[in-house]
Coordinates of C-alpha atoms and ligand atoms in Angstrom, one line a residue:
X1088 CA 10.9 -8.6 89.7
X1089 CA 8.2 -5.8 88.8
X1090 CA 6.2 -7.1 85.5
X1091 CA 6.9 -3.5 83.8
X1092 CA 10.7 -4.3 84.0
X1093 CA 10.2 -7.5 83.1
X1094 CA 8.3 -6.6 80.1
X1095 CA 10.3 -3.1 78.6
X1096 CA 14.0 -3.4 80.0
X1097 CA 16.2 -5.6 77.1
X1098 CA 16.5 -9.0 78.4
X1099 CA 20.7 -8.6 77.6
X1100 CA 20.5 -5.3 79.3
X1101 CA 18.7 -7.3 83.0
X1102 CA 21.3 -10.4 82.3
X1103 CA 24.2 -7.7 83.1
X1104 CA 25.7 -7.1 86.1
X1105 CA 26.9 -3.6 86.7
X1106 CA 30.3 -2.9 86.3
X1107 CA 31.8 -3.5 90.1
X1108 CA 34.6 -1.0 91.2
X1109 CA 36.0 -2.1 94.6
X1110 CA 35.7 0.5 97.4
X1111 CA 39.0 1.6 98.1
X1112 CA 39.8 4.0 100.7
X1113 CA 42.9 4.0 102.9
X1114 CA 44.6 1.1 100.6
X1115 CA 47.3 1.0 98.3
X1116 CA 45.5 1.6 95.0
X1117 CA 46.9 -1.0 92.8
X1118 CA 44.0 -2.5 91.3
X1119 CA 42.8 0.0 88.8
X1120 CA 46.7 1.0 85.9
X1121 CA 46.4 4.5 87.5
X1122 CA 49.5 6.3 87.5
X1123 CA 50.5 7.1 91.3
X1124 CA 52.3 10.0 90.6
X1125 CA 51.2 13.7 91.2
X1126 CA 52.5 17.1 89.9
X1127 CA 55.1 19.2 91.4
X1128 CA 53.6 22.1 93.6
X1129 CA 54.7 24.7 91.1
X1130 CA 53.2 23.4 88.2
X1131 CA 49.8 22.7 89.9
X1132 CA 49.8 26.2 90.9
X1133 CA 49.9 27.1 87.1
X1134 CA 47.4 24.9 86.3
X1135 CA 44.8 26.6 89.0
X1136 CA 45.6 29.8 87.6
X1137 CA 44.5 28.1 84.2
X1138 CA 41.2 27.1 85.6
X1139 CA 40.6 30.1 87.1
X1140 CA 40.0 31.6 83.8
X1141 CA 37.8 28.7 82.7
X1142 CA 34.5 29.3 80.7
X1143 CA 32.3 27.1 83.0
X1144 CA 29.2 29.2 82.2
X1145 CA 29.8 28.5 78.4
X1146 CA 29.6 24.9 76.6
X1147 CA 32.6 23.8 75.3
X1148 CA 34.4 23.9 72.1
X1149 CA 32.2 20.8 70.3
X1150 CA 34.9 19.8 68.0
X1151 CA 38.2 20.4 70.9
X1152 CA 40.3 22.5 68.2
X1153 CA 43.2 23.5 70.5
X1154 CA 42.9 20.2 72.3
X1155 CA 42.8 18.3 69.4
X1156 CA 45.6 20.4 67.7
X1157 CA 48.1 19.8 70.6
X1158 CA 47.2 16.0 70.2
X1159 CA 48.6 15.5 67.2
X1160 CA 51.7 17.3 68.0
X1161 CA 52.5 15.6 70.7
X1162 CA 51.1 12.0 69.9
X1163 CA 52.4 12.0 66.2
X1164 CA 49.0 11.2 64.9
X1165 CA 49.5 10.6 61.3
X1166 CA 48.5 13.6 59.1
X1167 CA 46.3 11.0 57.0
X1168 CA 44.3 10.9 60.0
X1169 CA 41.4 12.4 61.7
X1170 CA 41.0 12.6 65.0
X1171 CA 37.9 11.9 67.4
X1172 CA 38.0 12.6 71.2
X1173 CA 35.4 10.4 73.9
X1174 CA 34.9 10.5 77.5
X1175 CA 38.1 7.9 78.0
X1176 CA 38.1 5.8 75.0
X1177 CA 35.3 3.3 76.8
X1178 CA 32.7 5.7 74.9
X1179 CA 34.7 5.6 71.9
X1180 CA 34.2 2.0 71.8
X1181 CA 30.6 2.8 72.5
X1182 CA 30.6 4.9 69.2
X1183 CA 32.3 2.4 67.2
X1184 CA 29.7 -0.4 68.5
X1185 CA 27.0 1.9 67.6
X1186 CA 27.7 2.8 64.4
X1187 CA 28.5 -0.8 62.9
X1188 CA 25.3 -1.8 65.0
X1189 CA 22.8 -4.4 63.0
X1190 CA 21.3 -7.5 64.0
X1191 CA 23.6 -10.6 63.6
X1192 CA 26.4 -8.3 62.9
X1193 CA 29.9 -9.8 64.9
X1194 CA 32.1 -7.9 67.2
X1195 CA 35.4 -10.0 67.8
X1196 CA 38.2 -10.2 70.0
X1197 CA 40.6 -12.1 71.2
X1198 CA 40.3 -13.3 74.7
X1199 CA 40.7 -12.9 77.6
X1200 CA 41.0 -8.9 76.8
X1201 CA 39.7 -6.0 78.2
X1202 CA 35.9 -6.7 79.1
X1203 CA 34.2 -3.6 77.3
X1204 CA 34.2 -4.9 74.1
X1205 CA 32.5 -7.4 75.5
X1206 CA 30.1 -5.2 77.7
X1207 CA 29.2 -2.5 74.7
X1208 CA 28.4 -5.4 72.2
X1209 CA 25.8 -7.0 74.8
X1210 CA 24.4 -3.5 75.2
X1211 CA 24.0 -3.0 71.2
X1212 CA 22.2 -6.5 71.1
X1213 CA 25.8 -7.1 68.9
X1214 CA 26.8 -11.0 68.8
X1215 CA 30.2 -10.6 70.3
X1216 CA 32.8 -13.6 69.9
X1217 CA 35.7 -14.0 71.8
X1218 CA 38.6 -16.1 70.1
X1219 CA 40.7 -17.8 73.0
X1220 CA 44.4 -17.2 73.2
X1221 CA 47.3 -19.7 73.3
X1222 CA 47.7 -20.5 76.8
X1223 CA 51.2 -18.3 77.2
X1224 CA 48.4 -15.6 76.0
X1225 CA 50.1 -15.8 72.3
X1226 CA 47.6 -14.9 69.2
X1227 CA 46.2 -18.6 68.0
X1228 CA 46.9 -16.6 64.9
X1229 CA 45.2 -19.6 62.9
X1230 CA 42.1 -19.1 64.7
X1231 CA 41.6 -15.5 64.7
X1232 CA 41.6 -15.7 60.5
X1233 CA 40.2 -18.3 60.4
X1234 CA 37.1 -17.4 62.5
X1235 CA 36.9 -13.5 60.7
X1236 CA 36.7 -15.2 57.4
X1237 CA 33.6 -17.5 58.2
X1238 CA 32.2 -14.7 60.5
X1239 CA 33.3 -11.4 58.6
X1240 CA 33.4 -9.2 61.9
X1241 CA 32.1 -5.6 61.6
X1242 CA 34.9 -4.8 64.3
X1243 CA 38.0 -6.6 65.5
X1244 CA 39.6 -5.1 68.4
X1245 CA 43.0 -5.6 69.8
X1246 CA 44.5 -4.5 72.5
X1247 CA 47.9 -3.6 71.7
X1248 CA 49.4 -4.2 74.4
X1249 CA 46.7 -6.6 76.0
X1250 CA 44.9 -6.1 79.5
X1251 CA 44.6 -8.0 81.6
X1252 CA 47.4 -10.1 80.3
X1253 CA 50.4 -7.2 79.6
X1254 CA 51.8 -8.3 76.5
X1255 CA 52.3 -6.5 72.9
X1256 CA 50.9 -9.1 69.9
X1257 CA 53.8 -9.5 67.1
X1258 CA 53.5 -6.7 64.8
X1259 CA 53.2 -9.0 61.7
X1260 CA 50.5 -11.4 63.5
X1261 CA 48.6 -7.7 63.8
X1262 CA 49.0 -6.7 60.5
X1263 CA 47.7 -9.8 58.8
X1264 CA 44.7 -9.4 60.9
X1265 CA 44.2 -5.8 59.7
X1266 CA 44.7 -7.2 56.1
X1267 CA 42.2 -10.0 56.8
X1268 CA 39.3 -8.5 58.6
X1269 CA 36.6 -7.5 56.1
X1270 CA 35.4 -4.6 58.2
X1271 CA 37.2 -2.2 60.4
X1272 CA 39.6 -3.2 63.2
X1273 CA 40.4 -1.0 66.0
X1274 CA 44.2 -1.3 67.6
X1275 CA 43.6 0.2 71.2
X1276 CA 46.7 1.5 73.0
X1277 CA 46.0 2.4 76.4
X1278 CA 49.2 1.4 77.3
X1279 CA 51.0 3.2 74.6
X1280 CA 53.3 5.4 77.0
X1281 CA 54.4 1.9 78.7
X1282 CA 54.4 0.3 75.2
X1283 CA 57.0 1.0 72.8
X1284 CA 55.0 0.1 69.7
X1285 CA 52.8 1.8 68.0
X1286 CA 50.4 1.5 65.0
X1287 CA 49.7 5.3 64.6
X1288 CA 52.2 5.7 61.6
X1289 CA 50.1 3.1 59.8
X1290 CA 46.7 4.5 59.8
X1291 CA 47.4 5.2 55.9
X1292 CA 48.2 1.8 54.9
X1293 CA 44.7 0.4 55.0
X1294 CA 41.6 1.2 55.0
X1295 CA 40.1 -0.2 57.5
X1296 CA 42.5 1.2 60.9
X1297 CA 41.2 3.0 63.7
X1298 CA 43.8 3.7 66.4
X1299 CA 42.3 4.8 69.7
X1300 CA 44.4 5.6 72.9
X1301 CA 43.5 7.2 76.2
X1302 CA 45.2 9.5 78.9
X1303 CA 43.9 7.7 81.5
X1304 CA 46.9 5.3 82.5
X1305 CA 49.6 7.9 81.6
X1306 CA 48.4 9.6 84.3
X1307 CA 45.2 11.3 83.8
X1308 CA 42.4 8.7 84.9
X1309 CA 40.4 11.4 86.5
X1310 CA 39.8 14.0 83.4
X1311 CA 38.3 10.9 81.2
X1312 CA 39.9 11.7 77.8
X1313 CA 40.2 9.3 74.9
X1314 CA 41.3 9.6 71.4
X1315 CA 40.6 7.7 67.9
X1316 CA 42.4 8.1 65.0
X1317 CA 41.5 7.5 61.7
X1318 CA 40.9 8.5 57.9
X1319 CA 38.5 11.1 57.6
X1320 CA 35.5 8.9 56.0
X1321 CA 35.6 7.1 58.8
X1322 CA 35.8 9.1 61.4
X1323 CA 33.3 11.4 59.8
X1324 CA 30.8 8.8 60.3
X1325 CA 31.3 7.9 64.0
X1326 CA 31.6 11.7 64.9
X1327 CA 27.5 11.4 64.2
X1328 CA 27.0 9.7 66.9
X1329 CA 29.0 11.8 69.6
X1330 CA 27.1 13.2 71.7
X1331 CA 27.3 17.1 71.3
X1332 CA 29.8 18.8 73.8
X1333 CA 31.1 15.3 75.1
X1334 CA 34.7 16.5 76.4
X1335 CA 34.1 19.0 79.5
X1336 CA 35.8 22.4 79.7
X1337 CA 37.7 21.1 82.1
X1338 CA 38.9 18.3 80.7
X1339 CA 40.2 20.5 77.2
X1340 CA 41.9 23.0 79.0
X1341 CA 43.4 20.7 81.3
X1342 CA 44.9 17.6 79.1
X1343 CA 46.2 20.6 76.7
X1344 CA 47.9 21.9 79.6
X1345 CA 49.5 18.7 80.7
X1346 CA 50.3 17.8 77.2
X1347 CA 52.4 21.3 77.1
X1348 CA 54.4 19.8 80.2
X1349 CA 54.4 16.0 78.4
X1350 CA 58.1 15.9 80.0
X1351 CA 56.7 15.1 83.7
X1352 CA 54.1 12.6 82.3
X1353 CA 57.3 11.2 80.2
X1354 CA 59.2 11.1 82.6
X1355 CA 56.3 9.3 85.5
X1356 CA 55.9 6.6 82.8
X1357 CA 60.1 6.1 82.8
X1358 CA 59.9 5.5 86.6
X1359 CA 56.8 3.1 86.1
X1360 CA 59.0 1.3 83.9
X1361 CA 61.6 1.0 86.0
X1362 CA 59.7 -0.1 88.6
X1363 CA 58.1 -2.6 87.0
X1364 CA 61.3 -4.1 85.9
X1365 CA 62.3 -4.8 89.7
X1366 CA 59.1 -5.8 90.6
X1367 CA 59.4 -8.4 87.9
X1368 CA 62.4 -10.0 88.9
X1369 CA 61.0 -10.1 92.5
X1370 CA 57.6 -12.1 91.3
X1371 CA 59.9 -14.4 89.5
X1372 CA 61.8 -15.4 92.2
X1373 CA 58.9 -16.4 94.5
X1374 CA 58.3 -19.9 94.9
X1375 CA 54.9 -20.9 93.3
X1376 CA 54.8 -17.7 91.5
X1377 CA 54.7 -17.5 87.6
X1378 CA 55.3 -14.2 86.0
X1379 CA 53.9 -12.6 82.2
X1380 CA 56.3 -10.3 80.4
X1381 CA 54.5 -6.9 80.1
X1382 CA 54.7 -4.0 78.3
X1383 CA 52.1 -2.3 80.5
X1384 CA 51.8 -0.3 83.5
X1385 CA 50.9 -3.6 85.1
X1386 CA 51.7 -7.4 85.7
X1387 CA 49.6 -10.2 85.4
X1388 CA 51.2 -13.4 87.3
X1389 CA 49.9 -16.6 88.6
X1390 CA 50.0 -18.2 92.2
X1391 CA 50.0 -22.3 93.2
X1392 CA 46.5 -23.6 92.1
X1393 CA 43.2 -22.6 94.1
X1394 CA 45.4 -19.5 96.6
X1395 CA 44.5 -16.2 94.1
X1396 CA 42.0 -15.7 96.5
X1397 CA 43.3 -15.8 99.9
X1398 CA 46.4 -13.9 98.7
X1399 CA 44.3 -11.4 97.3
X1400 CA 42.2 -10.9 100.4
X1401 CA 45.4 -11.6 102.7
X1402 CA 47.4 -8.4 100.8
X1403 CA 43.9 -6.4 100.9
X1404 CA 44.2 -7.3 105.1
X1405 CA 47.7 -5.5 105.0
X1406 CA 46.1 -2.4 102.7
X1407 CA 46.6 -3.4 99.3
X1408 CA 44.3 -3.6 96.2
X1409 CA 45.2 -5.3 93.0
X1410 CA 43.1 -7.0 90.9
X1411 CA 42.3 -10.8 91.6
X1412 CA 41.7 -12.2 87.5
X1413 CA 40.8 -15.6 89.0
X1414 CA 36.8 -15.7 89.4
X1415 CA 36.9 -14.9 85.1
X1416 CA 38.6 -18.5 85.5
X1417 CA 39.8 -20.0 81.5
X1418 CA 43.3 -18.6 81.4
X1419 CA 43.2 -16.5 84.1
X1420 CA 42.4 -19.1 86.5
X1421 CA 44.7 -18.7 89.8
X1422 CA 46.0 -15.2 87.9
X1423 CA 46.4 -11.9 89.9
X1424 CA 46.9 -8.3 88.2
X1425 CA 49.0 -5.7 89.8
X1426 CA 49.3 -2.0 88.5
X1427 CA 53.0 -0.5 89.1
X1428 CA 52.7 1.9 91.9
X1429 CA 55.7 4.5 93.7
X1430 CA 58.4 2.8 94.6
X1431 CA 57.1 2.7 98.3
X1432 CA 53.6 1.5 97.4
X1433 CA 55.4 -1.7 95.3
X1434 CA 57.7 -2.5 98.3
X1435 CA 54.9 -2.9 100.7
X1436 CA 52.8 -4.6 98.4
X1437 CA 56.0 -7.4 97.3
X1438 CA 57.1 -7.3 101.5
X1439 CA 53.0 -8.8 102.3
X1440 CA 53.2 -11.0 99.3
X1441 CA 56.2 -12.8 100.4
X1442 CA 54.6 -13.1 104.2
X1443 CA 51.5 -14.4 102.6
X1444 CA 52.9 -16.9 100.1
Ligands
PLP1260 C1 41.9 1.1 80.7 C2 41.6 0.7 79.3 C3 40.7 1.4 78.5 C4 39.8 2.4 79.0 O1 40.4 3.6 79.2 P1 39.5 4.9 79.5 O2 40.1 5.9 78.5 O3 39.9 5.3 80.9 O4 38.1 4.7 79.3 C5 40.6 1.0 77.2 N1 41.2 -0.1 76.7 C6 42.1 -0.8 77.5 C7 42.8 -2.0 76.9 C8 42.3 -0.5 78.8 O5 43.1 -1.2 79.5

């Protein structure tokens, strides 16, 4: 390698490997917890008219008023809380890494989980600590105390409901965490419109509860919108290091818009659900197959030992992407992640996964 890398890149930034998105044209997009659906001809016709009219030439609002505004009407954020918007809630985890930042300072998690907890900490030279799960994917309750009262974490994140493993941690388990953890604890619901649990309502019971969710898997991946809640002195803090003008025109005019017609994106997730309750039964009824409850927009299940791979790459032979979990190996050896698609989409998927098993 060229001696001036070498010598000024961050040896934990050259040990990375960048993060790999399968190419995926003219497949069956499964892989990724995007929503499948589009909008009805009419209402994208109002929304072009919308656009239209958009202020491109002019930076954005900095702080999102309107956006922010129709947020917490139709999310319920807790009027204890402030609100702060990133591009998707990966750079909100970015902000929360960065502002707890020192040297030796713990990020924890339990694991597996989602892998940018993970990735940030390495970034922020943060000593990041990932506390195994039970092997159902259960809290070891027992260790996760024990292990934030010997290492008093800056942050504890939990993914509530987990990826990649679908399911919602007991409420109580959660809650003695929050009361536990010395330093802040962030309860991320991506999945909250697949979820049926919430922690938004208790933001003013502690004071140390961030609750971040995202658009992106209720159907609006493409526009990159997350959103933290909070109270105000911390959030007032974090908002320092947001980079100026982070949430695109775009973006503001266009999540406001979709929030205004929430009753299509409500009613997309209610036909995810659905779905994802007949693809369930069909996994469990496959010979070799075992199946994780979910509360997600996806399901993680495991195949006979050593076959995750060729029945990924046999269903990506047949046009469809999931997700194979196995090369992270642990608990996700053999495992295979698949995001709820149309109706269509899941039969084609389930009719080469029966051929290929
Ligand atoms: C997908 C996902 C995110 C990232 O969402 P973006 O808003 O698209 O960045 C965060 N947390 C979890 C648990 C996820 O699964």
């Amino acid at each position: 390698m060229n001696s001036k890398v070498l010598q000024w890149i961050r040896p934990e930034v050259r040990g990375q490997t960048a993060y790999h998105v399968t190419e995926s044209s003219d497949v069956i997009k499964l892989d990724a917890m995007e929503n499948p659906y589009t909008w009805p001809d009419p209402l994208i016709t109002k929304w072009l008219e919308l656009i239209r009219g958009a202020p491109i030439n002019r930076y954005p609002d900095p702080a999102a008023r309107k956006l922010k505004g129709r947020l917490r009407e139709s999310m319920e954020i807790d009027s204890s809380a402030d609100v702060i918007l990133g591009n998707g809630s990966d750079e909100l985890i970015q902000m929360v890494i960065m502002a707890v930042a020192k040297s030796g300072c713990v990020v924890m998690a339990p694991e597996p989980t989602f892998v940018m907890y993970k990735i940030i900490s390495t970034w922020a030279a943060m000593n990041y600590v990932g506390i195994p799960l039970n092997s159902d994917f259960s809290l070891d309750l027992g260790a996760m105390l024990s292990a934030i009262r010997k290492l008093q974490p800056a942050v504890v994140f939990l993914a509530y409901p987990n990826n990649p493993t679908g399911n919602l941690f007991p409420r109580t388990e959660v809650q003695q965490i929050i009361e536990t953890a010395p330093g802040l604890v962030v309860i991320d619901e991506a999945y909250h419109a697949f979820a049926g649990s919430s922690f938004m309502d208790e933001i003013g019971r502690y004071d140390n509860l961030l609750v971040m969710r995202t658009v992106s898997k209720m159907g609006l991946a493409g526009l990159r919108l997350g959103y933290m809640a909070g109270l105000p002195q911390w959030i007032s803090e974090i908002d320092k290091l947001r980079l100026p003008y982070n949430i695109s025109v775009i973006t503001q005019l266009t999540v406001d818009f979709a929030l205004e017609h929430r009753e299509i994106l409500d009613k997309q997730a209610q036909a995810i659900k659905a779905e994802r309750e007949n693809i369930y039964k069909t996994l469990e009824q496959l010979q070799g197959v075992t199946v994780f409850p979910t509360h997600t927009n996806f399901i993680l299940f495991r195949v006979a030992k050593g076959r995750a791979d060729g029945i990924f790459k046999g269903l990506l032979e047949n046009g469809v992407l999931i997700k194979n979990m196995s090369p992270a190996g642990g608990l996700l050896q053999d495992c295979l992640r698949a995001t709820i698609g149309t109706p269509q989409e899941n039969a084609t998927f389930l009719k080469a996964l029966k051929a290929i098993i």
